[in-house]
mmCIF file with all atom_site columns, C-alpha atoms in Angstrom:
data_model
loop_
_atom_site.group_PDB
_atom_site.id
_atom_site.type_symbol
_atom_site.label_atom_id
_atom_site.label_alt_id
_atom_site.label_comp_id
_atom_site.label_asym_id
_atom_site.label_entity_id
_atom_site.label_seq_id
_atom_site.pdbx_PDB_ins_code
_atom_site.Cartn_x
_atom_site.Cartn_y
_atom_site.Cartn_z
_atom_site.occupancy
_atom_site.B_iso_or_equiv
_atom_site.pdbx_formal_charge
_atom_site.auth_seq_id
_atom_site.auth_comp_id
_atom_site.auth_asym_id
_atom_site.auth_atom_id
_atom_site.pdbx_PDB_model_num
ATOM 1   C CA . MET A 1 1   ? 0.000   0.000   0.000   1.00 90.00 ? 1   MET A CA 1
ATOM 2   C CA . THR A 1 2   ? 3.006   2.299   0.189   1.00 88.00 ? 2   THR A CA 1
ATOM 3   C CA . ARG A 1 3   ? 2.629   2.867   -3.563  1.00 89.00 ? 3   ARG A CA 1
ATOM 4   C CA . ALA A 1 4   ? -0.947  4.110   -3.221  1.00 95.00 ? 4   ALA A CA 1
ATOM 5   C CA . GLU A 1 5   ? -1.363  7.691   -4.362  1.00 96.00 ? 5   GLU A CA 1
ATOM 6   C CA . ASP A 1 6   ? -4.830  8.190   -2.894  1.00 97.00 ? 6   ASP A CA 1
ATOM 7   C CA . ARG A 1 7   ? -6.326  7.533   0.508   1.00 97.00 ? 7   ARG A CA 1
ATOM 8   C CA . TRP A 1 8   ? -7.173  3.930   1.405   1.00 98.00 ? 8   TRP A CA 1
ATOM 9   C CA . TRP A 1 9   ? -8.756  2.166   4.362   1.00 98.00 ? 9   TRP A CA 1
ATOM 10  C CA . LEU A 1 10  ? -9.170  -1.247  5.923   1.00 98.00 ? 10  LEU A CA 1
ATOM 11  C CA . ILE A 1 11  ? -12.815 -1.981  6.671   1.00 97.00 ? 11  ILE A CA 1
ATOM 12  C CA . GLY A 1 12  ? -14.767 -4.963  8.012   1.00 93.00 ? 12  GLY A CA 1
ATOM 13  C CA . GLY A 1 13  ? -13.469 -7.390  10.606  1.00 93.00 ? 13  GLY A CA 1
ATOM 14  C CA . ALA A 1 14  ? -9.827  -6.373  10.251  1.00 94.00 ? 14  ALA A CA 1
ATOM 15  C CA . ALA A 1 15  ? -10.687 -2.719  10.898  1.00 95.00 ? 15  ALA A CA 1
ATOM 16  C CA . CYS A 1 16  ? -12.755 -3.732  13.938  1.00 94.00 ? 16  CYS A CA 1
ATOM 17  C CA . ALA A 1 17  ? -9.793  -5.734  15.251  1.00 93.00 ? 17  ALA A CA 1
ATOM 18  C CA . LEU A 1 18  ? -7.500  -2.736  14.789  1.00 94.00 ? 18  LEU A CA 1
ATOM 19  C CA . HIS A 1 19  ? -9.979  -0.723  16.865  1.00 93.00 ? 19  HIS A CA 1
ATOM 20  C CA . GLY A 1 20  ? -9.581  -3.357  19.598  1.00 90.00 ? 20  GLY A CA 1
ATOM 21  C CA . PHE A 1 21  ? -12.651 -5.539  19.037  1.00 86.00 ? 21  PHE A CA 1
ATOM 22  C CA . ALA A 1 22  ? -11.977 -9.255  18.774  1.00 74.00 ? 22  ALA A CA 1
ATOM 23  C CA . GLY A 1 23  ? -13.912 -11.365 16.356  1.00 80.00 ? 23  GLY A CA 1
ATOM 24  C CA . GLU A 1 24  ? -13.499 -13.652 13.399  1.00 84.00 ? 24  GLU A CA 1
ATOM 25  C CA . ILE A 1 25  ? -11.542 -12.211 10.500  1.00 90.00 ? 25  ILE A CA 1
ATOM 26  C CA . ALA A 1 26  ? -12.029 -14.217 7.306   1.00 89.00 ? 26  ALA A CA 1
ATOM 27  C CA . ASP A 1 27  ? -10.099 -11.820 5.097   1.00 94.00 ? 27  ASP A CA 1
ATOM 28  C CA . ILE A 1 28  ? -8.774  -8.277  4.965   1.00 96.00 ? 28  ILE A CA 1
ATOM 29  C CA . ASP A 1 29  ? -10.894 -5.770  3.057   1.00 96.00 ? 29  ASP A CA 1
ATOM 30  C CA . VAL A 1 30  ? -9.129  -2.732  1.611   1.00 98.00 ? 30  VAL A CA 1
ATOM 31  C CA . ILE A 1 31  ? -11.031 0.046   -0.147  1.00 98.00 ? 31  ILE A CA 1
ATOM 32  C CA . MET A 1 32  ? -9.229  2.547   -2.338  1.00 98.00 ? 32  MET A CA 1
ATOM 33  C CA . SER A 1 33  ? -9.436  4.525   -5.540  1.00 97.00 ? 33  SER A CA 1
ATOM 34  C CA . VAL A 1 34  ? -9.893  2.707   -8.836  1.00 96.00 ? 34  VAL A CA 1
ATOM 35  C CA . ARG A 1 35  ? -6.528  4.056   -10.004 1.00 97.00 ? 35  ARG A CA 1
ATOM 36  C CA . ASP A 1 36  ? -4.682  2.675   -6.988  1.00 98.00 ? 36  ASP A CA 1
ATOM 37  C CA . ALA A 1 37  ? -6.501  -0.672  -7.117  1.00 97.00 ? 37  ALA A CA 1
ATOM 38  C CA . ARG A 1 38  ? -5.502  -1.132  -10.757 1.00 96.00 ? 38  ARG A CA 1
ATOM 39  C CA . GLN A 1 39  ? -1.889  -0.176  -10.071 1.00 97.00 ? 39  GLN A CA 1
ATOM 40  C CA . ILE A 1 40  ? -1.462  -2.289  -6.946  1.00 96.00 ? 40  ILE A CA 1
ATOM 41  C CA . LEU A 1 41  ? -3.102  -5.342  -8.521  1.00 96.00 ? 41  LEU A CA 1
ATOM 42  C CA . SER A 1 42  ? -0.804  -4.935  -11.525 1.00 96.00 ? 42  SER A CA 1
ATOM 43  C CA . ASP A 1 43  ? 2.257   -4.572  -9.265  1.00 95.00 ? 43  ASP A CA 1
ATOM 44  C CA . LEU A 1 44  ? 1.256   -7.802  -7.496  1.00 95.00 ? 44  LEU A CA 1
ATOM 45  C CA . GLY A 1 45  ? 0.655   -9.623  -10.792 1.00 95.00 ? 45  GLY A CA 1
ATOM 46  C CA . ILE A 1 46  ? -3.032  -10.106 -9.986  1.00 95.00 ? 46  ILE A CA 1
ATOM 47  C CA . ALA A 1 47  ? -5.626  -9.834  -12.740 1.00 95.00 ? 47  ALA A CA 1
ATOM 48  C CA . PRO A 1 48  ? -8.755  -7.885  -11.702 1.00 94.00 ? 48  PRO A CA 1
ATOM 49  C CA . GLU A 1 49  ? -11.815 -10.104 -11.323 1.00 90.00 ? 49  GLU A CA 1
ATOM 50  C CA . PRO A 1 50  ? -15.016 -9.273  -13.179 1.00 83.00 ? 50  PRO A CA 1
ATOM 51  C CA . GLN A 1 51  ? -17.971 -8.430  -10.955 1.00 74.00 ? 51  GLN A CA 1
ATOM 52  C CA . GLY A 1 52  ? -21.626 -8.366  -11.902 1.00 59.00 ? 52  GLY A CA 1
ATOM 53  C CA . ARG A 1 53  ? -23.904 -5.492  -11.014 1.00 59.00 ? 53  ARG A CA 1
ATOM 54  C CA . ALA A 1 54  ? -26.564 -7.629  -9.313  1.00 59.00 ? 54  ALA A CA 1
ATOM 55  C CA . GLY A 1 55  ? -24.836 -8.317  -5.988  1.00 80.00 ? 55  GLY A CA 1
ATOM 56  C CA . ARG A 1 56  ? -25.066 -6.280  -2.789  1.00 86.00 ? 56  ARG A CA 1
ATOM 57  C CA . PHE A 1 57  ? -21.387 -5.293  -3.013  1.00 91.00 ? 57  PHE A CA 1
ATOM 58  C CA . ARG A 1 58  ? -19.593 -4.123  -6.129  1.00 92.00 ? 58  ARG A CA 1
ATOM 59  C CA . SER A 1 59  ? -16.243 -2.584  -6.999  1.00 94.00 ? 59  SER A CA 1
ATOM 60  C CA . ALA A 1 60  ? -15.210 -0.932  -10.233 1.00 93.00 ? 60  ALA A CA 1
ATOM 61  C CA . THR A 1 61  ? -11.889 -2.783  -9.793  1.00 94.00 ? 61  THR A CA 1
ATOM 62  C CA . PHE A 1 62  ? -11.610 -5.864  -7.587  1.00 95.00 ? 62  PHE A CA 1
ATOM 63  C CA . GLY A 1 63  ? -8.892  -8.426  -6.947  1.00 95.00 ? 63  GLY A CA 1
ATOM 64  C CA . ARG A 1 64  ? -7.900  -10.987 -4.353  1.00 94.00 ? 64  ARG A CA 1
ATOM 65  C CA . TRP A 1 65  ? -4.342  -11.249 -3.069  1.00 95.00 ? 65  TRP A CA 1
ATOM 66  C CA . LYS A 1 66  ? -4.043  -14.880 -1.990  1.00 94.00 ? 66  LYS A CA 1
ATOM 67  C CA . GLY A 1 67  ? -1.147  -16.841 -0.567  1.00 85.00 ? 67  GLY A CA 1
ATOM 68  C CA . LEU A 1 68  ? -0.906  -14.811 2.629   1.00 89.00 ? 68  LEU A CA 1
ATOM 69  C CA . PRO A 1 69  ? -2.051  -15.937 6.084   1.00 92.00 ? 69  PRO A CA 1
ATOM 70  C CA . LEU A 1 70  ? -5.279  -14.031 5.299   1.00 94.00 ? 70  LEU A CA 1
ATOM 71  C CA . GLN A 1 71  ? -6.611  -13.233 1.849   1.00 95.00 ? 71  GLN A CA 1
ATOM 72  C CA . VAL A 1 72  ? -6.634  -9.517  1.024   1.00 96.00 ? 72  VAL A CA 1
ATOM 73  C CA . ASP A 1 73  ? -9.551  -8.192  -1.041  1.00 95.00 ? 73  ASP A CA 1
ATOM 74  C CA . LEU A 1 74  ? -8.548  -5.006  -2.871  1.00 96.00 ? 74  LEU A CA 1
ATOM 75  C CA . MET A 1 75  ? -11.553 -2.917  -3.893  1.00 96.00 ? 75  MET A CA 1
ATOM 76  C CA . GLY A 1 76  ? -11.359 0.197   -6.039  1.00 96.00 ? 76  GLY A CA 1
ATOM 77  C CA . GLY A 1 77  ? -14.544 2.239   -6.315  1.00 95.00 ? 77  GLY A CA 1
ATOM 78  C CA . PHE A 1 78  ? -16.425 0.138   -3.755  1.00 95.00 ? 78  PHE A CA 1
ATOM 79  C CA . GLU A 1 79  ? -20.242 0.428   -3.642  1.00 94.00 ? 79  GLU A CA 1
ATOM 80  C CA . VAL A 1 80  ? -23.071 -1.094  -1.627  1.00 94.00 ? 80  VAL A CA 1
ATOM 81  C CA . HIS A 1 81  ? -26.500 -1.752  -3.106  1.00 91.00 ? 81  HIS A CA 1
ATOM 82  C CA . THR A 1 82  ? -29.233 -0.775  -0.638  1.00 85.00 ? 82  THR A CA 1
ATOM 83  C CA . GLY A 1 83  ? -32.590 -1.430  -2.220  1.00 79.00 ? 83  GLY A CA 1
ATOM 84  C CA . GLY A 1 84  ? -32.791 0.779   -5.277  1.00 80.00 ? 84  GLY A CA 1
ATOM 85  C CA . ASP A 1 85  ? -29.588 2.742   -4.701  1.00 87.00 ? 85  ASP A CA 1
ATOM 86  C CA . ARG A 1 86  ? -25.880 2.092   -5.046  1.00 88.00 ? 86  ARG A CA 1
ATOM 87  C CA . ILE A 1 87  ? -23.936 3.990   -2.402  1.00 92.00 ? 87  ILE A CA 1
ATOM 88  C CA . ALA A 1 88  ? -20.219 4.658   -2.789  1.00 94.00 ? 88  ALA A CA 1
ATOM 89  C CA . VAL A 1 89  ? -18.273 3.748   0.337   1.00 96.00 ? 89  VAL A CA 1
ATOM 90  C CA . LEU A 1 90  ? -15.677 6.460   0.765   1.00 95.00 ? 90  LEU A CA 1
ATOM 91  C CA . PRO A 1 91  ? -14.967 7.230   4.431   1.00 97.00 ? 91  PRO A CA 1
ATOM 92  C CA . ALA A 1 92  ? -14.569 10.821  5.573   1.00 97.00 ? 92  ALA A CA 1
ATOM 93  C CA . THR A 1 93  ? -12.378 9.866   8.547   1.00 98.00 ? 93  THR A CA 1
ATOM 94  C CA . ARG A 1 94  ? -8.991  8.164   8.448   1.00 98.00 ? 94  ARG A CA 1
ATOM 95  C CA . GLU A 1 95  ? -7.151  7.017   11.539  1.00 97.00 ? 95  GLU A CA 1
ATOM 96  C CA . ALA A 1 96  ? -3.617  5.621   11.385  1.00 97.00 ? 96  ALA A CA 1
ATOM 97  C CA . ILE A 1 97  ? -2.787  2.546   13.442  1.00 96.00 ? 97  ILE A CA 1
ATOM 98  C CA . GLU A 1 98  ? 0.792   1.272   13.690  1.00 95.00 ? 98  GLU A CA 1
ATOM 99  C CA . ILE A 1 99  ? 1.289   -2.504  13.575  1.00 91.00 ? 99  ILE A CA 1
ATOM 100 C CA . GLY A 1 100 ? 4.725   -4.089  13.286  1.00 91.00 ? 100 GLY A CA 1
ATOM 101 C CA . GLY A 1 101 ? 6.256   -0.884  11.977  1.00 93.00 ? 101 GLY A CA 1
ATOM 102 C CA . GLN A 1 102 ? 3.573   -0.514  9.322   1.00 92.00 ? 102 GLN A CA 1
ATOM 103 C CA . ARG A 1 103 ? 0.944   2.199   9.212   1.00 95.00 ? 103 ARG A CA 1
ATOM 104 C CA . LEU A 1 104 ? -2.592  0.989   8.466   1.00 97.00 ? 104 LEU A CA 1
ATOM 105 C CA . TYR A 1 105 ? -5.634  3.209   8.029   1.00 98.00 ? 105 TYR A CA 1
ATOM 106 C CA . VAL A 1 106 ? -9.186  2.672   9.221   1.00 98.00 ? 106 VAL A CA 1
ATOM 107 C CA . PRO A 1 107 ? -12.290 4.843   9.457   1.00 98.00 ? 107 PRO A CA 1
ATOM 108 C CA . SER A 1 108 ? -13.103 6.152   12.936  1.00 96.00 ? 108 SER A CA 1
ATOM 109 C CA . ARG A 1 109 ? -15.068 3.775   15.177  1.00 94.00 ? 109 ARG A CA 1
ATOM 110 C CA . ARG A 1 110 ? -18.225 5.812   14.681  1.00 93.00 ? 110 ARG A CA 1
ATOM 111 C CA . GLU A 1 111 ? -17.902 5.910   10.901  1.00 96.00 ? 111 GLU A CA 1
ATOM 112 C CA . LEU A 1 112 ? -16.904 2.241   10.673  1.00 96.00 ? 112 LEU A CA 1
ATOM 113 C CA . ALA A 1 113 ? -20.021 1.317   12.668  1.00 95.00 ? 113 ALA A CA 1
ATOM 114 C CA . SER A 1 114 ? -22.116 3.345   10.226  1.00 95.00 ? 114 SER A CA 1
ATOM 115 C CA . ILE A 1 115 ? -20.504 1.595   7.242   1.00 96.00 ? 115 ILE A CA 1
ATOM 116 C CA . LEU A 1 116 ? -21.125 -1.807  8.805   1.00 95.00 ? 116 LEU A CA 1
ATOM 117 C CA . ARG A 1 117 ? -24.803 -0.967  9.393   1.00 93.00 ? 117 ARG A CA 1
ATOM 118 C CA . LEU A 1 118 ? -25.032 0.024   5.725   1.00 93.00 ? 118 LEU A CA 1
ATOM 119 C CA . PHE A 1 119 ? -23.764 -3.453  4.778   1.00 92.00 ? 119 PHE A CA 1
ATOM 120 C CA . GLY A 1 120 ? -26.725 -4.908  6.681   1.00 88.00 ? 120 GLY A CA 1
ATOM 121 C CA . ARG A 1 121 ? -25.493 -8.474  7.106   1.00 90.00 ? 121 ARG A CA 1
ATOM 122 C CA . PRO A 1 122 ? -25.924 -10.038 10.579  1.00 91.00 ? 122 PRO A CA 1
ATOM 123 C CA . LYS A 1 123 ? -22.152 -10.225 11.182  1.00 91.00 ? 123 LYS A CA 1
ATOM 124 C CA . ASP A 1 124 ? -21.773 -6.556  10.205  1.00 92.00 ? 124 ASP A CA 1
ATOM 125 C CA . ILE A 1 125 ? -24.671 -5.455  12.442  1.00 94.00 ? 125 ILE A CA 1
ATOM 126 C CA . ALA A 1 126 ? -23.075 -7.309  15.379  1.00 91.00 ? 126 ALA A CA 1
ATOM 127 C CA . ARG A 1 127 ? -19.733 -5.609  14.708  1.00 91.00 ? 127 ARG A CA 1
ATOM 128 C CA . ALA A 1 128 ? -21.450 -2.206  14.435  1.00 93.00 ? 128 ALA A CA 1
ATOM 129 C CA . ARG A 1 129 ? -23.137 -2.728  17.802  1.00 92.00 ? 129 ARG A CA 1
ATOM 130 C CA . ALA A 1 130 ? -19.808 -3.635  19.427  1.00 88.00 ? 130 ALA A CA 1
ATOM 131 C CA . LEU A 1 131 ? -18.176 -0.516  17.990  1.00 86.00 ? 131 LEU A CA 1
ATOM 132 C CA . ALA A 1 132 ? -21.114 1.735   18.921  1.00 82.00 ? 132 ALA A CA 1
ATOM 133 C CA . ALA A 1 133 ? -21.009 0.472   22.524  1.00 80.00 ? 133 ALA A CA 1
ATOM 134 C CA . ALA A 1 134 ? -17.537 1.994   22.847  1.00 70.00 ? 134 ALA A CA 1
ATOM 135 C CA . PHE A 1 135 ? -18.662 5.585   22.106  1.00 64.00 ? 135 PHE A CA 1
#
């Protein structure tokens, strides 16, 4: 991510863990600009995966970095479908968290909880409640 030119964030379970909330982390979700997603996927030798428009989640550019302890999903231009609307997920807040000498970025607890509620899945609602309880 050091080559990213635009702002990027970890979201989902990994972001919750970085905010201090334990829970299952199946993968690491990174949202970023389309430009950065294309460049980073290319740098890693990963071909972007096609995504249909019918699902709840969609990215203009999407790829999975496998072969690590946890899979990393790189999402450029990430959107959530909520009924009749597609909503771009682009956090307004960005908090740096240092892990092992690396700087990672997450939305604030409050904003992350809001994003998780937008996702609407039971696991995301449970994570949002845990984050909201800390305010």
